[in-house]
Coordinates of C-alpha atoms and ligand atoms in Angstrom, one line a residue:
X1 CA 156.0 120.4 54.1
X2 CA 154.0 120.0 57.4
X3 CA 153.1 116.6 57.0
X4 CA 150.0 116.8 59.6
X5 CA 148.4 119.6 57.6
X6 CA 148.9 118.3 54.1
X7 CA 146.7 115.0 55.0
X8 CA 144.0 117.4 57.5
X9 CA 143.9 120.5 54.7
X10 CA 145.2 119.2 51.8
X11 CA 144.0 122.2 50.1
X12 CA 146.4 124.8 51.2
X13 CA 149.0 122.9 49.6
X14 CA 147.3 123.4 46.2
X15 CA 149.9 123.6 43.2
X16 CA 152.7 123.0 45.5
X17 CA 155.4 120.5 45.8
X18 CA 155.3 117.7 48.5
X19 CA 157.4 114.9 50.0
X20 CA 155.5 112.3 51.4
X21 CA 156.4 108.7 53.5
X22 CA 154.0 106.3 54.5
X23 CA 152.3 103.3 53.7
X24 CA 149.6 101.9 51.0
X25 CA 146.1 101.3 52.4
X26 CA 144.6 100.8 49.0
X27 CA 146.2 100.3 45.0
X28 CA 144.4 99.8 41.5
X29 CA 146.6 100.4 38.7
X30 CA 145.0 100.4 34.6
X31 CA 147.5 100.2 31.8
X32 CA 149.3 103.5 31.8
X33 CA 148.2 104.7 35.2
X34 CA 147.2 103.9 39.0
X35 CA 145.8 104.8 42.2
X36 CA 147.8 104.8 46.0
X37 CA 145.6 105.5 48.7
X38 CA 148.6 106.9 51.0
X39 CA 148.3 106.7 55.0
X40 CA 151.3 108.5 56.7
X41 CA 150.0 107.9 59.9
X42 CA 149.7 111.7 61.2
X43 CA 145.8 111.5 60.4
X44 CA 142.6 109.5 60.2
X45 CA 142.6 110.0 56.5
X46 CA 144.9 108.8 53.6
X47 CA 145.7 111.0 50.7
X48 CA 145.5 109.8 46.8
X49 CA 148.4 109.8 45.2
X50 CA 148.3 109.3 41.5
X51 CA 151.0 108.2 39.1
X52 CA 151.8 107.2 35.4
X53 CA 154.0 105.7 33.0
X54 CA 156.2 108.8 33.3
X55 CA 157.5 107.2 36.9
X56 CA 161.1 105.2 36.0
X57 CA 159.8 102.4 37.8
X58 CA 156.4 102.4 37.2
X59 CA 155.7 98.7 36.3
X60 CA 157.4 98.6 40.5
X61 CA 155.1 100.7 41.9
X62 CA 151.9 98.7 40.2
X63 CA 152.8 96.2 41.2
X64 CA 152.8 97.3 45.4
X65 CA 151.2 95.3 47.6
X66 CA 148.9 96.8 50.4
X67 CA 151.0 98.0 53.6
X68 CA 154.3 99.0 51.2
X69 CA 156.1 101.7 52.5
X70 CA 157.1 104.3 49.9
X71 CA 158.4 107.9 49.5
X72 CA 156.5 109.9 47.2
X73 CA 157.4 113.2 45.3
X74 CA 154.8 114.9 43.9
X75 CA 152.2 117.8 43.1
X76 CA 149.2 118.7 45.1
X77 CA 146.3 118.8 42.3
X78 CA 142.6 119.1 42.3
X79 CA 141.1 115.4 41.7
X80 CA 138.4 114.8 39.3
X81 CA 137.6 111.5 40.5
X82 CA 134.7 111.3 43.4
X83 CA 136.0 110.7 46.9
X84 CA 138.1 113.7 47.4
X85 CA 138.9 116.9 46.0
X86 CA 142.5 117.1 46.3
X87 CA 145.4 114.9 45.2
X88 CA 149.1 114.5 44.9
X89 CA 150.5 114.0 41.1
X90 CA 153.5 111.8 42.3
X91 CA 156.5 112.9 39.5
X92 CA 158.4 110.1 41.7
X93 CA 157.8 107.6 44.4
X94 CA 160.9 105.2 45.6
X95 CA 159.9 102.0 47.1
X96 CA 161.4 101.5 50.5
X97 CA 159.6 97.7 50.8
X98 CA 157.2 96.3 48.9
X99 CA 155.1 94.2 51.8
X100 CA 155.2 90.3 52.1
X101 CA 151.8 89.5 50.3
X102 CA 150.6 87.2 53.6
X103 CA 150.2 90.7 55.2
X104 CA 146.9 89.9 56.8
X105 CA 144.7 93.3 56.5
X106 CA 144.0 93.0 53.0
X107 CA 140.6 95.3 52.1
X108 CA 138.0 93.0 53.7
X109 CA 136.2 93.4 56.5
X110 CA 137.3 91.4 59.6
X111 CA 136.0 90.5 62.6
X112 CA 137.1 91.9 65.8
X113 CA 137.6 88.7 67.0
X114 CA 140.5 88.0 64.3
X115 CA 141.4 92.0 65.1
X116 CA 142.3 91.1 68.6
X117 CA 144.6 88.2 67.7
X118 CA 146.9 90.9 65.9
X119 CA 146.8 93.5 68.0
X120 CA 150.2 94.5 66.4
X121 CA 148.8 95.3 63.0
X122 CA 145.3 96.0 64.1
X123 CA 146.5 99.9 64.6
X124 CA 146.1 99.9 60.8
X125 CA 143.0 99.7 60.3
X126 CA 140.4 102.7 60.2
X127 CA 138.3 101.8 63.0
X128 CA 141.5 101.1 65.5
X129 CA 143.2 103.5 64.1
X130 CA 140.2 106.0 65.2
X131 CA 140.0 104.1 68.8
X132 CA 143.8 104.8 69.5
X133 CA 144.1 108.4 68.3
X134 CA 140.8 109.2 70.7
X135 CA 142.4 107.3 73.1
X136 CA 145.3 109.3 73.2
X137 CA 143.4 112.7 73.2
X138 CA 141.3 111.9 75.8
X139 CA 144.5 111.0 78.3
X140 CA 145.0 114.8 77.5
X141 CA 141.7 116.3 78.0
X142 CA 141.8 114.2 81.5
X143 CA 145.2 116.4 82.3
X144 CA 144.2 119.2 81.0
X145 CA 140.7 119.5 82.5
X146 CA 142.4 118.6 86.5
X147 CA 145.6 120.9 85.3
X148 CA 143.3 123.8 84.6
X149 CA 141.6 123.5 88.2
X150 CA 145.0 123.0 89.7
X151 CA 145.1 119.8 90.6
X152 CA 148.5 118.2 91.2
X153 CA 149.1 114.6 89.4
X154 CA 150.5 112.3 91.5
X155 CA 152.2 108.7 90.6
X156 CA 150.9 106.1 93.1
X157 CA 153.4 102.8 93.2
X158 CA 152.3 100.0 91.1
X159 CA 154.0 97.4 93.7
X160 CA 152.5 97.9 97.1
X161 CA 151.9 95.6 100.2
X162 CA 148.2 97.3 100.6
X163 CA 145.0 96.4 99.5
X164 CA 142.8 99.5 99.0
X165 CA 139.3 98.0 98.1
X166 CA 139.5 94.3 99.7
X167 CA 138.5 92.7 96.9
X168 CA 140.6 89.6 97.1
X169 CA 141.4 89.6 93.3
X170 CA 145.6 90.6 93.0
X171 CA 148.2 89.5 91.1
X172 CA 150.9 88.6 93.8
X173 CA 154.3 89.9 92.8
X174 CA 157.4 87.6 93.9
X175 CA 161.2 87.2 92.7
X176 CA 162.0 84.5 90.7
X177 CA 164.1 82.0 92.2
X178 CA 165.7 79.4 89.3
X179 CA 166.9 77.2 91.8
X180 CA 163.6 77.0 94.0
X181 CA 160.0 76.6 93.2
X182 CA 157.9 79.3 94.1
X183 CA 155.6 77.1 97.2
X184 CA 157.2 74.5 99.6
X185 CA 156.5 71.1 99.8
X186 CA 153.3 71.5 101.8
X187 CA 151.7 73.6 99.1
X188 CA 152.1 77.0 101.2
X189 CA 153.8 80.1 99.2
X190 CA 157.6 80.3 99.7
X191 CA 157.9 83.6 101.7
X192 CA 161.2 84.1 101.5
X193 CA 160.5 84.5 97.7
X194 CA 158.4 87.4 98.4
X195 CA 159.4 91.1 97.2
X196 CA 162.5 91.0 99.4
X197 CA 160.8 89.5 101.8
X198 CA 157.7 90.9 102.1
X199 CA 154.1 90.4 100.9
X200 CA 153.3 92.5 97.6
X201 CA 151.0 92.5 94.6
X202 CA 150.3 94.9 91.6
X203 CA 148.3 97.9 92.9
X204 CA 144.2 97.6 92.3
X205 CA 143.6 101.8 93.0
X206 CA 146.0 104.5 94.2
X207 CA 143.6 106.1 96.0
X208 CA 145.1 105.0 99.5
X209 CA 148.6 107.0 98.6
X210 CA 146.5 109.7 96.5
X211 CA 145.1 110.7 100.1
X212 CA 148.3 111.0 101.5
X213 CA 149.0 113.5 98.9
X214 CA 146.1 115.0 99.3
X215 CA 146.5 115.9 103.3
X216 CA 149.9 117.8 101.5
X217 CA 148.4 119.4 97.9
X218 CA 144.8 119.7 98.7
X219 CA 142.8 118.5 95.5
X220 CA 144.9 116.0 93.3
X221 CA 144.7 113.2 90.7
X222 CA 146.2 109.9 90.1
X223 CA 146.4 108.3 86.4
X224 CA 147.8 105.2 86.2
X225 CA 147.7 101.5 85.4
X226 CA 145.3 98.9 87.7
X227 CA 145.7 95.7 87.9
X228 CA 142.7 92.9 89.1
X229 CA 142.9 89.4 89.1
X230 CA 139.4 89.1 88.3
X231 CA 138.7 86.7 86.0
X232 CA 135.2 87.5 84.4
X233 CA 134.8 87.2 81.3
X234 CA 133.5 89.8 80.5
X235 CA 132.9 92.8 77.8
X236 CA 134.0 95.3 80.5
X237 CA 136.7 94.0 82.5
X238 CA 140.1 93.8 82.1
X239 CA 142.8 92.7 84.1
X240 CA 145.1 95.5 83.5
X241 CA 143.6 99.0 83.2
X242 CA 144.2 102.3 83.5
X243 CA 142.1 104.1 86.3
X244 CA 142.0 108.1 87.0
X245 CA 141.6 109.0 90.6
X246 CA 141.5 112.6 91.9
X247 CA 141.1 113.1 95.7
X248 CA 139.7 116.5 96.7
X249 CA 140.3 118.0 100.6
X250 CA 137.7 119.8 102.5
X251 CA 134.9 118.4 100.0
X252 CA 132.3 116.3 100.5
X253 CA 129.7 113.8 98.3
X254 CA 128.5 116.6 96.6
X255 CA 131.3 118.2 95.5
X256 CA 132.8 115.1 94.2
X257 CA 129.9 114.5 91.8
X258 CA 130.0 118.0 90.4
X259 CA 133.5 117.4 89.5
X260 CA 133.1 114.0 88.4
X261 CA 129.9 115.3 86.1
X262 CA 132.3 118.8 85.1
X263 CA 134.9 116.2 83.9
X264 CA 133.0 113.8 81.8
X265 CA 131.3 116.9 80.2
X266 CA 134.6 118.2 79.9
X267 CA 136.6 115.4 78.4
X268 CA 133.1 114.7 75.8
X269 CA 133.4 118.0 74.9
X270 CA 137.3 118.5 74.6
X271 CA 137.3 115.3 71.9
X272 CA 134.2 116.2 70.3
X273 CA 136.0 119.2 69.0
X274 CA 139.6 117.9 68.7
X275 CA 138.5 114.5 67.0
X276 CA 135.9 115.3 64.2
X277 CA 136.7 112.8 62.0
X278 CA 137.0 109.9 63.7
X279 CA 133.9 111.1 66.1
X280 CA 132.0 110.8 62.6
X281 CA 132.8 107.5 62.1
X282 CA 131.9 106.1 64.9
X283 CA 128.7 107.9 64.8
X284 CA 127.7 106.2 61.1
X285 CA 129.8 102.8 61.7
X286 CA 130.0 102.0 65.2
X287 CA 127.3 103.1 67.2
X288 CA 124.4 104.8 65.6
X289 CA 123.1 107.9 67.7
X290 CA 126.5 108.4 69.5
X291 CA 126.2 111.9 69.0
X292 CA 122.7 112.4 70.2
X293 CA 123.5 110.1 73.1
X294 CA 126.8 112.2 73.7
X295 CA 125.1 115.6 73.6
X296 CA 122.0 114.8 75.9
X297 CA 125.4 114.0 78.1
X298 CA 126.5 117.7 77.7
X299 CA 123.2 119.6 78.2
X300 CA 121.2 117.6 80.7
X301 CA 122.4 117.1 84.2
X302 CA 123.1 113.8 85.7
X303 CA 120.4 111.6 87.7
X304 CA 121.3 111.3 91.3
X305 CA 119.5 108.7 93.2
X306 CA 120.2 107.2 96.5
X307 CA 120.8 103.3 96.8
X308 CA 117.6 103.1 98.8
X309 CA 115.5 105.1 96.3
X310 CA 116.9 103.0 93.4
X311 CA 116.2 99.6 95.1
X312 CA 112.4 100.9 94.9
X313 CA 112.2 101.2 91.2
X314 CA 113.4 98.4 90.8
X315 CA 111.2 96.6 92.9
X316 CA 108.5 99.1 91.4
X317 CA 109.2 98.4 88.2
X318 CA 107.4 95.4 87.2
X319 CA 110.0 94.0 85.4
X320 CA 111.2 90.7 86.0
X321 CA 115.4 90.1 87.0
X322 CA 117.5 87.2 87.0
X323 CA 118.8 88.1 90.4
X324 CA 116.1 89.0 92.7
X325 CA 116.0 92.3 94.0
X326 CA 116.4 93.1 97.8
X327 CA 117.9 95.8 99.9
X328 CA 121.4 95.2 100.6
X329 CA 122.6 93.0 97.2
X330 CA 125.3 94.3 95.3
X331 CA 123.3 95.5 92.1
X332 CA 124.0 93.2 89.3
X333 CA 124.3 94.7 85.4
X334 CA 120.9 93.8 84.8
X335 CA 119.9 96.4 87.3
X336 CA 122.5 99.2 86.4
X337 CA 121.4 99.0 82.6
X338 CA 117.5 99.2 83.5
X339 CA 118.2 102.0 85.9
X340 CA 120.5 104.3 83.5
X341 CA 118.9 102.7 80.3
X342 CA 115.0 102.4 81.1
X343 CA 114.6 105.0 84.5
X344 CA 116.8 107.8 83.7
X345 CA 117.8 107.1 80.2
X346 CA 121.1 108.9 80.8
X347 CA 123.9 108.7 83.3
X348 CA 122.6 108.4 87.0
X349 CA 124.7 109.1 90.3
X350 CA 123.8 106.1 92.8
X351 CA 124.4 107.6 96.3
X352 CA 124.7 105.8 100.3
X353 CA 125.1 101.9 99.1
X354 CA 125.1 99.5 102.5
X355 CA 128.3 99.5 104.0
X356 CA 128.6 95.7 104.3
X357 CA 129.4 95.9 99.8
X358 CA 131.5 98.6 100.0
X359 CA 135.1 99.4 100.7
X360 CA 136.4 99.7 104.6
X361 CA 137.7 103.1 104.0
X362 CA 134.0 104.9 103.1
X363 CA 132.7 107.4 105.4
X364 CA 129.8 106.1 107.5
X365 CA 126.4 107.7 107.2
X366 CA 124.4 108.3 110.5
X367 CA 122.2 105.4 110.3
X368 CA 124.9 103.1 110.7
X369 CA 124.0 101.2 108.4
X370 CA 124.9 102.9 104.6
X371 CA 128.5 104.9 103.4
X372 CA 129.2 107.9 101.7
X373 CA 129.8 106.3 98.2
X374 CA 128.7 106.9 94.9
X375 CA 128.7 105.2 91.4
X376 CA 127.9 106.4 88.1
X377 CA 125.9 104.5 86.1
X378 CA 126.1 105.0 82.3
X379 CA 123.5 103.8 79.9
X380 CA 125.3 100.9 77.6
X381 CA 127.8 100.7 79.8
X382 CA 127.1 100.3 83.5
X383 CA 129.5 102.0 86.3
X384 CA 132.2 103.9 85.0
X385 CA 133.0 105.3 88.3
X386 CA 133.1 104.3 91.9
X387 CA 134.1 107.1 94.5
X388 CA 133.4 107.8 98.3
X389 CA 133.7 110.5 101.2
X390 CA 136.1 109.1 103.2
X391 CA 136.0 108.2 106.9
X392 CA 137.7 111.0 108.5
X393 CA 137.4 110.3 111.9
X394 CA 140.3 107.6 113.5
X395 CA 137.9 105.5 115.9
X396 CA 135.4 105.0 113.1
X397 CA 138.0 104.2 110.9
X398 CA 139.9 101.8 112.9
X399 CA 136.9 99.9 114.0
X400 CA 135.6 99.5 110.2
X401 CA 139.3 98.2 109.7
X402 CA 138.9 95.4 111.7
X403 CA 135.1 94.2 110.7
X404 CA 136.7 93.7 107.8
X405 CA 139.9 92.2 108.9
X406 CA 142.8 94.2 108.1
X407 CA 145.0 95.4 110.9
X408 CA 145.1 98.8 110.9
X409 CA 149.2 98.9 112.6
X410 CA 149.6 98.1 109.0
X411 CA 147.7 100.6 107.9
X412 CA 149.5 103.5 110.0
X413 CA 150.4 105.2 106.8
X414 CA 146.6 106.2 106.5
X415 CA 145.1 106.1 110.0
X416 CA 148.1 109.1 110.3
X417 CA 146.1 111.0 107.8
X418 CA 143.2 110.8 111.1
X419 CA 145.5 111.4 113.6
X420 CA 147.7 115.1 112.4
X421 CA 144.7 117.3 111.2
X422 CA 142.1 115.2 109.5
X423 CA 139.6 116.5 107.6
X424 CA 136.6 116.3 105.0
X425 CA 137.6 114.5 101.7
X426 CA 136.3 112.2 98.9
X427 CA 137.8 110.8 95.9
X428 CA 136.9 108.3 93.0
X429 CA 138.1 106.6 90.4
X430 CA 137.3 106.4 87.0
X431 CA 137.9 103.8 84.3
X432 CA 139.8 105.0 81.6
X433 CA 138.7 102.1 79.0
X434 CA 135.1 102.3 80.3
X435 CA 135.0 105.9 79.7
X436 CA 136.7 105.5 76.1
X437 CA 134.2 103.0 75.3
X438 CA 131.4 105.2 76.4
X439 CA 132.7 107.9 74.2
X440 CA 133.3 105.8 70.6
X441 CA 130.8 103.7 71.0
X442 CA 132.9 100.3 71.2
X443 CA 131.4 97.3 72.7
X444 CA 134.0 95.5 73.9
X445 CA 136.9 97.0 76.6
X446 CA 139.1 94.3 74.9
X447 CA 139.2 96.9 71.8
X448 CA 139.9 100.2 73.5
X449 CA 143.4 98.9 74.9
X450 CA 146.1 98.6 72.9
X451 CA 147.4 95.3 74.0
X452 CA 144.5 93.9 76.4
X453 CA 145.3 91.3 79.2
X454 CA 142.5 89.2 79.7
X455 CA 142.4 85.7 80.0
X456 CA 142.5 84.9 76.6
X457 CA 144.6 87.4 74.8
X458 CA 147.9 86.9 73.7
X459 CA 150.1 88.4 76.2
X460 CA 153.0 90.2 73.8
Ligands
LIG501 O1 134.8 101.1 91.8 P1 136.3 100.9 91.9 O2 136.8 99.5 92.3 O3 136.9 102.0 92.8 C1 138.1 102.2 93.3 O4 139.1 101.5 93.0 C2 138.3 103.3 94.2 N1 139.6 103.2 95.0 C3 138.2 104.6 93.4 C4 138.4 105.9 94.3 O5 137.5 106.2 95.0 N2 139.5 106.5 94.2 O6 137.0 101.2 90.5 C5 136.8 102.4 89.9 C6 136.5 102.3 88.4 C7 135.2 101.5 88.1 O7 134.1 102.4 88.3 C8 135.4 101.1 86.7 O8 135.1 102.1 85.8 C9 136.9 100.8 86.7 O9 137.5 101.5 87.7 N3 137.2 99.4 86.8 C10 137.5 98.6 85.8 N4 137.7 98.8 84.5 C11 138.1 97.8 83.7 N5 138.3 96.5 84.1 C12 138.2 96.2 85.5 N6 138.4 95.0 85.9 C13 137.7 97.3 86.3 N7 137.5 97.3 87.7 C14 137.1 98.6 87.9
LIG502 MG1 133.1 100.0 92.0

């Protein structure tokens, strides 16, 4: 039997004989008879697995605890209980473990809170098991959808000596010397204990190597984890995350929104359809409206605003921030959410920031005074993507470089890229987890990763 399509259409199986392995979600047993609500795994949904005295061991299998692992023999039959219209008779079921009764996911609800502190059982559960299977489906619309355009996917290094967005927030990656601590005497880091010698962290964007590729292959895309130091604690940040960066040649602002707004339209669309069941129940348990939210998404076009234009509502607005509004401040959440919440009430393009908040490598706009960058701003969620034209012209580039002191001989890999045939490009990233939360309605980036690393989780 095709496991997959036994638990998705039980109903084709009708009258036939099945084998069956997986684990109890749910048991009640009465005197002669009892109830297994059966979860192998290959689906959202369990299957109900009925059995009686007739079973050898029956007394055993009432007596299962939730999480057992069992093989089942049985008969696919219409139910007359409510709940489902299919079932399997089980003529036998062998017990492969019955489960330690301190398994902690008894049927109660828990809070996500307690969730996260067993994030290796937590994959049980409905709700995570929903958030992990969408997860996984939207890594391969996010392929598929840069695949079809031919993009080519490029692996960027995770260890590098560069910094690509200045940000001052990276883990450092050393050797471990036993016999040597990792800073001298006077406080300063041990050098010699550097990644053979040199100065390294844990990348925080590919993009800088993703242009590289990009001067060869034209339009390509990065997917890959990101690591930040940042330590805000906060519902959308996470110190390791997985960031999807295409870089497109000959293109400019423009072009990169429409394929930034193609793809989330895309990937919304491409799990929409592939996930119906768990889409459904994050629309009635997790976030009320998603689907309206999601298809206003699909049939409205994106705002686009520039940052100039935006700083106006705000200061328009009437409303009252915390942080006080002025051009040239690095927009705080409070401003993102009124802007793609309140102004456009859907997700909003922010377009020519100031230079002096953004990364060295954005192209300069003739005023001198703003860069080519966008964000996106998504209502309930803030920015899910940053992205840029990039400077394409040496001079410019170089002198940015140094304003912002890094020294661009280090930097020849990509001042190269200006020197043998530059030319137009732009790029951004998007936040995988961000994007995942957007699209199940989850609150909380901590429980859209499998195994988060933020500053208070567990790091196994
Ligand atoms: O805006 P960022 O910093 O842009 C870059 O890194 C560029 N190099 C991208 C490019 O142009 N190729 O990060 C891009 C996105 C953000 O919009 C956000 O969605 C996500 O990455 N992000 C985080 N997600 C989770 N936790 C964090 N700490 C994040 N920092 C950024
Ligand atoms: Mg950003």
């Amino acid at each position: 039997t095709l496991v997959k399509s036994l638990f998705r259409e039980t109903e084709k199986h009708l009258d036939k004989e099945v084998y069956l392995s997986g684990w109890v979600r749910k048991i009640r047993d009465q005197k002669n008879f009892g109830f297994i609500e059966l979860n192998d795994g290959t689906f959202f949904k369990g299957v109900q697995v009925v059995f009686d005295n007739n079973l050898a061991n029956f007394a055993d299998v009432a007596a299962l605890s939730i999480s057992s692992s069992v093989l089942v023999t049985g008969k696919v039959v219409k139910s007359q209980g409510a709940g489902q219209s299919f079932e399997v008779m089980a003529s036998k079921i062998e017990i492969v473990q019955k489960a330690d009764l301190e398994y902690p996911l008894q049927n109660k609800r828990h809070s996500m809170e307690f969730l996260r502190e067993i994030a290796h059982l937590r994959p049980r559960t409905n709700t995570f098991s929903a958030v992990f299977r969408v997860r996984s489906v939207l890594a391969y619309a996010i392929h598929k959808f840069f695949n079809e355009q031919n993009f080519v996917y490029v692996n960027t290094p995770i260890i590098t000596g560069s910094d690509a967005e200045g940000a001052g927030e990276m883990f450092r990656v050393t050797t471990l010397k036993l016999d040597k601590p990792p800073r001298k005497e006077d406080g300063s880091i041990d050098a010699s204990q550097d990644f053979f010698g040199k100065e390294t962290n844990l990348t925080v964007s590919g993009q800088l190597n993703g242009e590289t590729f990009c001067a060869a292959f034209r339009n390509i895309y990065t997917f890959g984890p990101t690591f930040r130091a940042e330590n805000s604690n906060t519902s959308r940040h996470a110190a390791e995350f997985w960031m999807i960066e295409p870089e497109i040649a000959f293109a400019d602002l423009t072009a990169n929104m429409e394929l930034a707004e193609d793809m989330i339209k895309y990937i919304i669309r491409y799990v929409m359809e592939q996930c119906p069941e768990e889409m459904e129940f994050f629309n009635q348990f997790v976030e009320k409206g998603l689907f309206d939210k999601l298809n206003n998404v699909l049939n409205n076009n994106f705002g686009r605003v520039t940052y100039t234009e935006a700083i106006d509502i705000l200061l328009k607005c009437g409303k009252k921030f915390e942080y006080p509004v002025q051009w040239g401040i690095d927009m705080q959440s409070e401003h993102e959410r009124y802007l793609a919440e309140e102004h456009f009430k859907k997700p909003v393009f922010v377009t020519d920031y100031p230079k002096d908040i953004k990364a060295f490598y954005m192209k300069l706009n003739e005023d001198g005074k703003t860069v080519r960058a966008m964000d996106l701003l998504a209502p309930g969620i803030g920015e899910i993507i940053g992205g840029s034209q990039r400077e394409d012209n040496l001079e410019k580039l170089e002198s940015r470089m140094k304003q912002v002191g890094l020294h661009p001989e280090e930097y020849s890999f990509y001042t190269d890229l200006r020197r043998y045939g530059t030319f137009p490009h732009a790029g951004y990233g998007l936040g995988f987890e961000r994007m995942l939360m957007y699209v199940t309605g989850m609150g909380n980036i901590r429980d859209v990763i499998p195994f988060p690393r933020t500053p208070k989780n567990a790091l196994f």
